[in-house]
Amino acid sequence: MALILGCGTTTAIGQSYAEVNEEASHEARGPQDVRGRETRTEREAPGESDEAPATPDDDAEATPWFQWERATGDWGGARTRLENAGVTIEASLIAEWYAVLDGGVDEDSSVRAMLDINATFDLETLVGLEGGEVFIDLYWLDGNSLSEDAGDFQGASNIEADDRYEVAELWYQQYFFDDRFRLKVGKIEGNAEFGFVDAAGEFVNSSAGFSPTFLALPTFPDPSTGIVIGWSPVEQFSLTAGFMDGASTIDGVRTGTQGPATFFSDDRSDDYVWMGEANLMWDG
């Protein structure tokens, strides 16, 4: 269980978020349980795990496919060798079919899919940089819009967005002082750091993951360039602060398909998002 306190401000207080939201695809918070992507409540510093190095599963080929831990297996042992060398590759495919049976804007059916491929590079294992890691996440989205048929506001699907393929995240993170302090720099999924709701992963629709306060959160499908710092003196408590590009949430710029240009330039947007969150967690 967690008690979460958060706040967020931007330089465009006078602008109407609702009007801009019609141009940017932010009806959904995005999938909450993407394999390989860390979240605020599932974070582990590089090299922190007590697990023994992975070994190739020689019996995997004899196990029924639906019982495999990963759909593509161990790649003949190559996957295990990569992980022991400090490179972890994960992928997931989400496919959905919906139909508006009665009411709404249009009584029609729709199909959507999202393919996510990501890789984590443990720099301590790779090059001896203790506490350092690099993460890259790519995804492809395609299909019809259920929200257009239903006429909802928050998004009936967690993968509701316009068709696209992009480098969604690319960041470097460094831990300091016995992993109590961390610094993350790069293109970041804001909802993995702020306003994350663990229980939302149990739902297909995005309403459970919506925050009533983080209206300008740079998140799916438009993560943005930013800086995040975190401090966790004990396992049950943490403080997180972030400064991120607000071009997507405030000005409708699709930062998900772009690099850091709008973070360093005011040509298309001069808006930024400041965020802070305190977490108190306990078992119960």
PDB file of C-alpha atoms in Angstrom:
ATOM      1  CA  MET A   1       0.000   0.000   0.000  1.00  0.00           C
ATOM      2  CA  ALA A   2       1.294   3.473  -0.769  1.00  0.00           C
ATOM      3  CA  LEU A   3       0.405   7.019   0.189  1.00  0.00           C
ATOM      4  CA  ILE A   4       1.255   9.347  -2.691  1.00  0.00           C
ATOM      5  CA  LEU A   5       1.517  13.114  -2.613  1.00  0.00           C
ATOM      6  CA  GLY A   6       2.142  14.972  -5.845  1.00  0.00           C
ATOM      7  CA  CYS A   7       2.137  18.356  -7.505  1.00  0.00           C
ATOM      8  CA  GLY A   8       2.787  19.708 -10.969  1.00  0.00           C
ATOM      9  CA  THR A   9       3.072  23.137 -12.577  1.00  0.00           C
ATOM     10  CA  THR A  10       3.872  24.513 -16.012  1.00  0.00           C
ATOM     11  CA  THR A  11       4.815  27.833 -17.552  1.00  0.00           C
ATOM     12  CA  ALA A  12       1.515  27.937 -19.434  1.00  0.00           C
ATOM     13  CA  ILE A  13      -0.955  28.248 -16.590  1.00  0.00           C
ATOM     14  CA  GLY A  14      -3.265  30.443 -18.632  1.00  0.00           C
ATOM     15  CA  GLN A  15      -3.599  27.962 -21.497  1.00  0.00           C
ATOM     16  CA  SER A  16      -6.451  25.513 -21.731  1.00  0.00           C
ATOM     17  CA  TYR A  17      -5.201  21.960 -21.364  1.00  0.00           C
ATOM     18  CA  ALA A  18      -8.508  20.574 -22.582  1.00  0.00           C
ATOM     19  CA  GLU A  19      -8.234  22.418 -25.893  1.00  0.00           C
ATOM     20  CA  VAL A  20      -4.682  21.247 -26.537  1.00  0.00           C
ATOM     21  CA  ASN A  21      -5.591  17.737 -25.487  1.00  0.00           C
ATOM     22  CA  GLU A  22      -7.801  17.409 -28.544  1.00  0.00           C
ATOM     23  CA  GLU A  23      -4.697  17.689 -30.744  1.00  0.00           C
ATOM     24  CA  ALA A  24      -2.336  15.553 -28.697  1.00  0.00           C
ATOM     25  CA  SER A  25      -3.069  11.886 -28.032  1.00  0.00           C
ATOM     26  CA  HIS A  26      -3.262  11.896 -24.246  1.00  0.00           C
ATOM     27  CA  GLU A  27      -6.607  10.277 -23.620  1.00  0.00           C
ATOM     28  CA  ALA A  28      -4.782   7.225 -22.230  1.00  0.00           C
ATOM     29  CA  ARG A  29      -2.077   6.780 -19.648  1.00  0.00           C
ATOM     30  CA  GLY A  30      -0.573   3.892 -21.598  1.00  0.00           C
ATOM     31  CA  PRO A  31      -0.070   0.252 -20.597  1.00  0.00           C
ATOM     32  CA  GLN A  32       0.872  -0.042 -16.918  1.00  0.00           C
ATOM     33  CA  ASP A  33       2.717  -3.358 -17.053  1.00  0.00           C
ATOM     34  CA  VAL A  34       5.119  -3.250 -20.015  1.00  0.00           C
ATOM     35  CA  ARG A  35       7.642  -6.018 -19.565  1.00  0.00           C
ATOM     36  CA  GLY A  36      11.162  -4.705 -19.066  1.00  0.00           C
ATOM     37  CA  ARG A  37      10.159  -1.126 -18.189  1.00  0.00           C
ATOM     38  CA  GLU A  38      10.834  -0.062 -14.621  1.00  0.00           C
ATOM     39  CA  THR A  39       8.308   1.853 -12.559  1.00  0.00           C
ATOM     40  CA  ARG A  40       8.489   3.795  -9.342  1.00  0.00           C
ATOM     41  CA  THR A  41       7.383   0.800  -7.261  1.00  0.00           C
ATOM     42  CA  GLU A  42       9.391  -1.855  -9.112  1.00  0.00           C
ATOM     43  CA  ARG A  43      12.795  -0.186  -9.224  1.00  0.00           C
ATOM     44  CA  GLU A  44      16.027  -2.031  -8.500  1.00  0.00           C
ATOM     45  CA  ALA A  45      19.475  -0.528  -8.842  1.00  0.00           C
ATOM     46  CA  PRO A  46      21.881  -2.178 -11.328  1.00  0.00           C
ATOM     47  CA  GLY A  47      23.735  -5.072  -9.739  1.00  0.00           C
ATOM     48  CA  GLU A  48      21.452  -5.005  -6.674  1.00  0.00           C
ATOM     49  CA  SER A  49      19.779  -8.359  -7.277  1.00  0.00           C
ATOM     50  CA  ASP A  50      20.873 -11.291  -5.114  1.00  0.00           C
ATOM     51  CA  GLU A  51      19.929 -13.803  -7.789  1.00  0.00           C
ATOM     52  CA  ALA A  52      22.622 -16.044  -9.220  1.00  0.00           C
ATOM     53  CA  PRO A  53      23.700 -15.515 -12.843  1.00  0.00           C
ATOM     54  CA  ALA A  54      21.222 -16.985 -15.274  1.00  0.00           C
ATOM     55  CA  THR A  55      21.976 -20.326 -16.889  1.00  0.00           C
ATOM     56  CA  PRO A  56      20.615 -21.640 -20.186  1.00  0.00           C
ATOM     57  CA  ASP A  57      17.465 -23.705 -19.722  1.00  0.00           C
ATOM     58  CA  ASP A  58      18.352 -26.944 -21.474  1.00  0.00           C
ATOM     59  CA  ASP A  59      14.892 -28.373 -20.799  1.00  0.00           C
ATOM     60  CA  ALA A  60      13.023 -25.399 -22.273  1.00  0.00           C
ATOM     61  CA  GLU A  61      12.629 -27.019 -25.668  1.00  0.00           C
ATOM     62  CA  ALA A  62      10.867 -29.988 -24.045  1.00  0.00           C
ATOM     63  CA  THR A  63       8.447 -27.746 -22.135  1.00  0.00           C
ATOM     64  CA  PRO A  64       5.134 -26.806 -23.798  1.00  0.00           C
ATOM     65  CA  TRP A  65       5.381 -23.360 -25.361  1.00  0.00           C
ATOM     66  CA  PHE A  66       2.577 -21.843 -23.268  1.00  0.00           C
ATOM     67  CA  GLN A  67       4.591 -22.674 -20.123  1.00  0.00           C
ATOM     68  CA  TRP A  68       7.702 -20.807 -21.247  1.00  0.00           C
ATOM     69  CA  GLU A  69       8.630 -17.718 -19.245  1.00  0.00           C
ATOM     70  CA  ARG A  70       9.235 -15.890 -22.534  1.00  0.00           C
ATOM     71  CA  ALA A  71       7.402 -16.493 -25.782  1.00  0.00           C
ATOM     72  CA  THR A  72      10.589 -16.611 -27.883  1.00  0.00           C
ATOM     73  CA  GLY A  73      12.534 -18.756 -25.439  1.00  0.00           C
ATOM     74  CA  ASP A  74      16.238 -18.439 -24.680  1.00  0.00           C
ATOM     75  CA  TRP A  75      17.383 -18.084 -28.299  1.00  0.00           C
ATOM     76  CA  GLY A  76      19.599 -21.145 -28.006  1.00  0.00           C
ATOM     77  CA  GLY A  77      21.301 -19.746 -24.892  1.00  0.00           C
ATOM     78  CA  ALA A  78      22.079 -16.367 -26.488  1.00  0.00           C
ATOM     79  CA  ARG A  79      19.584 -14.538 -24.292  1.00  0.00           C
ATOM     80  CA  THR A  80      21.145 -15.874 -21.109  1.00  0.00           C
ATOM     81  CA  ARG A  81      24.641 -14.968 -22.280  1.00  0.00           C
ATOM     82  CA  LEU A  82      23.483 -11.436 -23.054  1.00  0.00           C
ATOM     83  CA  GLU A  83      21.894 -11.019 -19.617  1.00  0.00           C
ATOM     84  CA  ASN A  84      25.011 -12.275 -17.863  1.00  0.00           C
ATOM     85  CA  ALA A  85      26.974  -9.733 -19.915  1.00  0.00           C
ATOM     86  CA  GLY A  86      24.654  -6.922 -18.788  1.00  0.00           C
ATOM     87  CA  VAL A  87      22.129  -6.672 -21.633  1.00  0.00           C
ATOM     88  CA  THR A  88      18.465  -7.555 -21.036  1.00  0.00           C
ATOM     89  CA  ILE A  89      16.054  -7.515 -23.986  1.00  0.00           C
ATOM     90  CA  GLU A  90      12.294  -7.730 -23.463  1.00  0.00           C
ATOM     91  CA  ALA A  91       9.276  -7.475 -25.741  1.00  0.00           C
ATOM     92  CA  SER A  92       5.503  -7.594 -25.438  1.00  0.00           C
ATOM     93  CA  LEU A  93       2.570  -7.537 -27.834  1.00  0.00           C
ATOM     94  CA  ILE A  94      -0.865  -6.271 -26.819  1.00  0.00           C
ATOM     95  CA  ALA A  95      -3.784  -6.877 -29.183  1.00  0.00           C
ATOM     96  CA  GLU A  96      -7.346  -5.726 -28.466  1.00  0.00           C
ATOM     97  CA  TRP A  97     -10.734  -6.054 -30.090  1.00  0.00           C
ATOM     98  CA  TYR A  98     -13.641  -3.875 -28.989  1.00  0.00           C
ATOM     99  CA  ALA A  99     -17.184  -3.213 -30.126  1.00  0.00           C
ATOM    100  CA  VAL A 100     -19.714  -0.529 -29.210  1.00  0.00           C
ATOM    101  CA  LEU A 101     -22.885  -2.591 -28.890  1.00  0.00           C
ATOM    102  CA  ASP A 102     -25.296   0.222 -28.081  1.00  0.00           C
ATOM    103  CA  GLY A 103     -25.159   4.005 -27.876  1.00  0.00           C
ATOM    104  CA  GLY A 104     -21.932   5.941 -28.240  1.00  0.00           C
ATOM    105  CA  VAL A 105     -21.015   7.892 -31.359  1.00  0.00           C
ATOM    106  CA  ASP A 106     -20.814   4.954 -33.742  1.00  0.00           C
ATOM    107  CA  GLU A 107     -21.889   1.362 -33.077  1.00  0.00           C
ATOM    108  CA  ASP A 108     -18.837  -0.232 -34.638  1.00  0.00           C
ATOM    109  CA  SER A 109     -15.970  -2.570 -33.748  1.00  0.00           C
ATOM    110  CA  SER A 110     -12.275  -1.726 -33.614  1.00  0.00           C
ATOM    111  CA  VAL A 111      -8.951  -3.529 -33.402  1.00  0.00           C
ATOM    112  CA  ARG A 112      -5.743  -2.107 -31.916  1.00  0.00           C
ATOM    113  CA  ALA A 113      -2.258  -3.468 -31.327  1.00  0.00           C
ATOM    114  CA  MET A 114       0.916  -2.319 -29.623  1.00  0.00           C
ATOM    115  CA  LEU A 115       4.332  -3.937 -30.005  1.00  0.00           C
ATOM    116  CA  ASP A 116       6.923  -2.888 -27.422  1.00  0.00           C
ATOM    117  CA  ILE A 117      10.616  -3.831 -27.590  1.00  0.00           C
ATOM    118  CA  ASN A 118      13.065  -2.549 -24.993  1.00  0.00           C
ATOM    119  CA  ALA A 119      16.605  -3.155 -23.788  1.00  0.00           C
ATOM    120  CA  THR A 120      18.372  -2.406 -20.503  1.00  0.00           C
ATOM    121  CA  PHE A 121      22.157  -2.053 -20.387  1.00  0.00           C
ATOM    122  CA  ASP A 122      23.748  -2.616 -16.968  1.00  0.00           C
ATOM    123  CA  LEU A 123      26.841  -0.416 -17.202  1.00  0.00           C
ATOM    124  CA  GLU A 124      28.383  -1.938 -14.083  1.00  0.00           C
ATOM    125  CA  THR A 125      28.517  -5.329 -15.776  1.00  0.00           C
ATOM    126  CA  LEU A 126      29.349  -3.965 -19.233  1.00  0.00           C
ATOM    127  CA  VAL A 127      32.018  -1.357 -18.481  1.00  0.00           C
ATOM    128  CA  GLY A 128      32.483  -1.357 -14.705  1.00  0.00           C
ATOM    129  CA  LEU A 129      30.476   1.841 -14.018  1.00  0.00           C
ATOM    130  CA  GLU A 130      28.855   1.036 -10.680  1.00  0.00           C
ATOM    131  CA  GLY A 131      25.197   2.041 -10.421  1.00  0.00           C
ATOM    132  CA  GLY A 132      24.836   3.095 -14.049  1.00  0.00           C
ATOM    133  CA  GLU A 133      22.318   1.899 -16.617  1.00  0.00           C
ATOM    134  CA  VAL A 134      20.940   2.847 -20.032  1.00  0.00           C
ATOM    135  CA  PHE A 135      17.416   2.020 -21.197  1.00  0.00           C
ATOM    136  CA  ILE A 136      15.844   2.220 -24.650  1.00  0.00           C
ATOM    137  CA  ASP A 137      12.203   1.478 -25.458  1.00  0.00           C
ATOM    138  CA  LEU A 138      10.647   1.298 -28.919  1.00  0.00           C
ATOM    139  CA  TYR A 139       7.000   0.759 -29.730  1.00  0.00           C
ATOM    140  CA  TRP A 140       4.679   0.460 -32.690  1.00  0.00           C
ATOM    141  CA  LEU A 141       0.982   1.324 -32.522  1.00  0.00           C
ATOM    142  CA  ASP A 142      -1.659   0.588 -35.126  1.00  0.00           C
ATOM    143  CA  GLY A 143      -5.414   0.141 -35.375  1.00  0.00           C
ATOM    144  CA  ASN A 144      -8.782   1.838 -35.051  1.00  0.00           C
ATOM    145  CA  SER A 145      -9.887   4.170 -32.273  1.00  0.00           C
ATOM    146  CA  LEU A 146     -12.480   2.816 -29.865  1.00  0.00           C
ATOM    147  CA  SER A 147     -12.688   6.206 -28.157  1.00  0.00           C
ATOM    148  CA  GLU A 148     -13.880   7.822 -31.387  1.00  0.00           C
ATOM    149  CA  ASP A 149     -16.646   5.227 -31.651  1.00  0.00           C
ATOM    150  CA  ALA A 150     -17.608   5.366 -27.971  1.00  0.00           C
ATOM    151  CA  GLY A 151     -17.187   9.115 -27.500  1.00  0.00           C
ATOM    152  CA  ASP A 152     -15.497   8.764 -24.107  1.00  0.00           C
ATOM    153  CA  PHE A 153     -13.124  11.266 -22.504  1.00  0.00           C
ATOM    154  CA  GLN A 154     -10.511   9.261 -20.619  1.00  0.00           C
ATOM    155  CA  GLY A 155      -9.928   6.503 -23.139  1.00  0.00           C
ATOM    156  CA  ALA A 156     -11.465   3.043 -23.179  1.00  0.00           C
ATOM    157  CA  SER A 157      -8.116   1.419 -23.959  1.00  0.00           C
ATOM    158  CA  ASN A 158      -4.698   1.758 -22.336  1.00  0.00           C
ATOM    159  CA  ILE A 159      -3.073   1.737 -25.790  1.00  0.00           C
ATOM    160  CA  GLU A 160      -5.351   4.359 -27.353  1.00  0.00           C
ATOM    161  CA  ALA A 161      -3.220   6.599 -29.609  1.00  0.00           C
ATOM    162  CA  ASP A 162      -2.715   7.539 -33.222  1.00  0.00           C
ATOM    163  CA  ASP A 163      -0.820   5.087 -35.438  1.00  0.00           C
ATOM    164  CA  ARG A 164       2.933   5.512 -34.991  1.00  0.00           C
ATOM    165  CA  TYR A 165       6.292   3.915 -34.331  1.00  0.00           C
ATOM    166  CA  GLU A 166       8.850   5.660 -32.159  1.00  0.00           C
ATOM    167  CA  VAL A 167      11.731   5.564 -29.725  1.00  0.00           C
ATOM    168  CA  ALA A 168       9.536   6.138 -26.692  1.00  0.00           C
ATOM    169  CA  GLU A 169      12.315   6.217 -24.107  1.00  0.00           C
ATOM    170  CA  LEU A 170      16.079   6.621 -24.164  1.00  0.00           C
ATOM    171  CA  TRP A 171      17.681   7.553 -20.885  1.00  0.00           C
ATOM    172  CA  TYR A 172      20.738   7.188 -18.680  1.00  0.00           C
ATOM    173  CA  GLN A 173      20.341   6.620 -14.950  1.00  0.00           C
ATOM    174  CA  GLN A 174      22.997   6.733 -12.250  1.00  0.00           C
ATOM    175  CA  TYR A 175      22.719   5.642  -8.617  1.00  0.00           C
ATOM    176  CA  PHE A 176      24.817   7.215  -5.842  1.00  0.00           C
ATOM    177  CA  PHE A 177      25.417   6.848  -2.101  1.00  0.00           C
ATOM    178  CA  ASP A 178      24.571   3.150  -1.686  1.00  0.00           C
ATOM    179  CA  ASP A 179      21.670   3.488  -4.155  1.00  0.00           C
ATOM    180  CA  ARG A 180      19.843   6.005  -1.969  1.00  0.00           C
ATOM    181  CA  PHE A 181      20.058   8.773  -4.574  1.00  0.00           C
ATOM    182  CA  ARG A 182      19.552   8.527  -8.335  1.00  0.00           C
ATOM    183  CA  LEU A 183      19.690  10.810 -11.356  1.00  0.00           C
ATOM    184  CA  LYS A 184      17.920  10.047 -14.645  1.00  0.00           C
ATOM    185  CA  VAL A 185      18.492  12.074 -17.828  1.00  0.00           C
ATOM    186  CA  GLY A 186      17.000  11.581 -21.291  1.00  0.00           C
ATOM    187  CA  LYS A 187      13.660  10.836 -22.907  1.00  0.00           C
ATOM    188  CA  ILE A 188      11.500   9.614 -20.035  1.00  0.00           C
ATOM    189  CA  GLU A 189       8.043   8.102 -19.577  1.00  0.00           C
ATOM    190  CA  GLY A 190       6.594  10.463 -16.983  1.00  0.00           C
ATOM    191  CA  ASN A 191       3.976   8.020 -15.694  1.00  0.00           C
ATOM    192  CA  ALA A 192       6.690   5.523 -14.742  1.00  0.00           C
ATOM    193  CA  GLU A 193       8.016   8.146 -12.311  1.00  0.00           C
ATOM    194  CA  PHE A 194       4.947  10.140 -11.230  1.00  0.00           C
ATOM    195  CA  GLY A 195       1.328   9.268 -10.533  1.00  0.00           C
ATOM    196  CA  PHE A 196       1.872   5.557 -11.160  1.00  0.00           C
ATOM    197  CA  VAL A 197      -1.004   3.377  -9.916  1.00  0.00           C
ATOM    198  CA  ASP A 198      -0.042  -0.271  -9.398  1.00  0.00           C
ATOM    199  CA  ALA A 199      -3.625  -1.529  -9.455  1.00  0.00           C
ATOM    200  CA  ALA A 200      -4.277   0.114 -12.845  1.00  0.00           C
ATOM    201  CA  GLY A 201      -2.391  -2.694 -14.569  1.00  0.00           C
ATOM    202  CA  GLU A 202      -5.283  -5.012 -13.774  1.00  0.00           C
ATOM    203  CA  PHE A 203      -7.667  -3.036 -15.998  1.00  0.00           C
ATOM    204  CA  VAL A 204      -7.955  -2.837 -19.783  1.00  0.00           C
ATOM    205  CA  ASN A 205      -9.244   0.752 -19.768  1.00  0.00           C
ATOM    206  CA  SER A 206      -7.143   3.716 -18.684  1.00  0.00           C
ATOM    207  CA  SER A 207      -9.502   5.338 -16.166  1.00  0.00           C
ATOM    208  CA  ALA A 208      -7.946   3.586 -13.157  1.00  0.00           C
ATOM    209  CA  GLY A 209      -4.561   5.065 -14.001  1.00  0.00           C
ATOM    210  CA  PHE A 210      -5.705   8.660 -14.407  1.00  0.00           C
ATOM    211  CA  SER A 211      -4.460  11.219 -11.899  1.00  0.00           C
ATOM    212  CA  PRO A 212      -6.734  14.126 -10.899  1.00  0.00           C
ATOM    213  CA  THR A 213      -3.708  16.409 -10.435  1.00  0.00           C
ATOM    214  CA  PHE A 214      -1.104  15.529 -13.099  1.00  0.00           C
ATOM    215  CA  LEU A 215      -3.018  16.952 -16.052  1.00  0.00           C
ATOM    216  CA  ALA A 216       0.149  17.864 -17.971  1.00  0.00           C
ATOM    217  CA  LEU A 217       2.124  14.673 -17.363  1.00  0.00           C
ATOM    218  CA  PRO A 218       4.423  13.828 -20.333  1.00  0.00           C
ATOM    219  CA  THR A 219       3.372  10.245 -20.874  1.00  0.00           C
ATOM    220  CA  PHE A 220       2.160   7.717 -23.449  1.00  0.00           C
ATOM    221  CA  PRO A 221       2.236   8.115 -26.362  1.00  0.00           C
ATOM    222  CA  ASP A 222       4.421  11.220 -26.024  1.00  0.00           C
ATOM    223  CA  PRO A 223       7.140  10.832 -23.393  1.00  0.00           C
ATOM    224  CA  SER A 224       9.529  13.771 -23.405  1.00  0.00           C
ATOM    225  CA  THR A 225      13.072  14.819 -22.584  1.00  0.00           C
ATOM    226  CA  GLY A 226      13.721  15.646 -18.971  1.00  0.00           C
ATOM    227  CA  ILE A 227      15.658  15.224 -15.751  1.00  0.00           C
ATOM    228  CA  VAL A 228      14.459  13.223 -12.742  1.00  0.00           C
ATOM    229  CA  ILE A 229      16.111  12.970  -9.335  1.00  0.00           C
ATOM    230  CA  GLY A 230      15.089  10.577  -6.594  1.00  0.00           C
ATOM    231  CA  TRP A 231      16.001  10.033  -2.956  1.00  0.00           C
ATOM    232  CA  SER A 232      15.061   6.927  -0.987  1.00  0.00           C
ATOM    233  CA  PRO A 233      16.742   6.791   2.445  1.00  0.00           C
ATOM    234  CA  VAL A 234      14.741   3.693   3.385  1.00  0.00           C
ATOM    235  CA  GLU A 235      12.773   1.146   1.383  1.00  0.00           C
ATOM    236  CA  GLN A 236       9.417   2.486   2.593  1.00  0.00           C
ATOM    237  CA  PHE A 237       9.935   6.156   1.706  1.00  0.00           C
ATOM    238  CA  SER A 238      11.038   8.124  -1.352  1.00  0.00           C
ATOM    239  CA  LEU A 239      11.043  11.630  -2.790  1.00  0.00           C
ATOM    240  CA  THR A 240      11.080  12.249  -6.547  1.00  0.00           C
ATOM    241  CA  ALA A 241      11.323  15.492  -8.517  1.00  0.00           C
ATOM    242  CA  GLY A 242      11.297  16.077 -12.252  1.00  0.00           C
ATOM    243  CA  PHE A 243      11.744  18.809 -14.849  1.00  0.00           C
ATOM    244  CA  MET A 244      10.469  17.801 -18.293  1.00  0.00           C
ATOM    245  CA  ASP A 245       9.640  19.181 -21.712  1.00  0.00           C
ATOM    246  CA  GLY A 246       5.992  20.294 -21.774  1.00  0.00           C
ATOM    247  CA  ALA A 247       5.716  20.668 -25.552  1.00  0.00           C
ATOM    248  CA  SER A 248       3.399  17.685 -25.967  1.00  0.00           C
ATOM    249  CA  THR A 249       1.011  18.228 -23.071  1.00  0.00           C
ATOM    250  CA  ILE A 250       0.784  22.025 -23.373  1.00  0.00           C
ATOM    251  CA  ASP A 251       1.360  22.812 -27.046  1.00  0.00           C
ATOM    252  CA  GLY A 252       0.358  19.569 -28.766  1.00  0.00           C
ATOM    253  CA  VAL A 253       3.834  18.808 -30.177  1.00  0.00           C
ATOM    254  CA  ARG A 254       4.314  15.069 -30.689  1.00  0.00           C
ATOM    255  CA  THR A 255       7.465  14.600 -28.639  1.00  0.00           C
ATOM    256  CA  GLY A 256       7.115  10.825 -28.777  1.00  0.00           C
ATOM    257  CA  THR A 257       8.220  10.716 -32.408  1.00  0.00           C
ATOM    258  CA  GLN A 258      10.943  13.343 -31.940  1.00  0.00           C
ATOM    259  CA  GLY A 259      14.205  13.853 -30.130  1.00  0.00           C
ATOM    260  CA  PRO A 260      15.098  16.514 -27.541  1.00  0.00           C
ATOM    261  CA  ALA A 261      14.778  19.504 -29.908  1.00  0.00           C
ATOM    262  CA  THR A 262      11.848  21.172 -28.116  1.00  0.00           C
ATOM    263  CA  PHE A 263      13.574  20.761 -24.743  1.00  0.00           C
ATOM    264  CA  PHE A 264      16.540  22.871 -25.845  1.00  0.00           C
ATOM    265  CA  SER A 265      14.732  25.282 -28.186  1.00  0.00           C
ATOM    266  CA  ASP A 266      11.811  27.699 -27.819  1.00  0.00           C
ATOM    267  CA  ASP A 267      10.969  27.754 -31.531  1.00  0.00           C
ATOM    268  CA  ARG A 268       7.953  25.436 -31.222  1.00  0.00           C
ATOM    269  CA  SER A 269       7.333  25.470 -27.490  1.00  0.00           C
ATOM    270  CA  ASP A 270       8.677  27.268 -24.438  1.00  0.00           C
ATOM    271  CA  ASP A 271       6.705  25.259 -21.877  1.00  0.00           C
ATOM    272  CA  TYR A 272       8.085  22.897 -19.266  1.00  0.00           C
ATOM    273  CA  VAL A 273       6.581  20.732 -16.559  1.00  0.00           C
ATOM    274  CA  TRP A 274       7.831  20.650 -12.963  1.00  0.00           C
ATOM    275  CA  MET A 275       6.751  17.678 -10.865  1.00  0.00           C
ATOM    276  CA  GLY A 276       7.282  16.372  -7.370  1.00  0.00           C
ATOM    277  CA  GLU A 277       6.093  13.300  -5.514  1.00  0.00           C
ATOM    278  CA  ALA A 278       6.491  11.819  -2.036  1.00  0.00           C
ATOM    279  CA  ASN A 279       5.778   8.143  -1.390  1.00  0.00           C
ATOM    280  CA  LEU A 280       5.195   6.324   1.874  1.00  0.00           C
ATOM    281  CA  MET A 281       4.762   2.579   1.464  1.00  0.00           C
ATOM    282  CA  TRP A 282       3.913  -0.231   3.832  1.00  0.00           C
ATOM    283  CA  ASP A 283       2.744  -3.820   3.712  1.00  0.00           C
ATOM    284  CA  GLY A 284      -0.925  -4.422   4.241  1.00  0.00           C
TER     285      GLY A 284
END
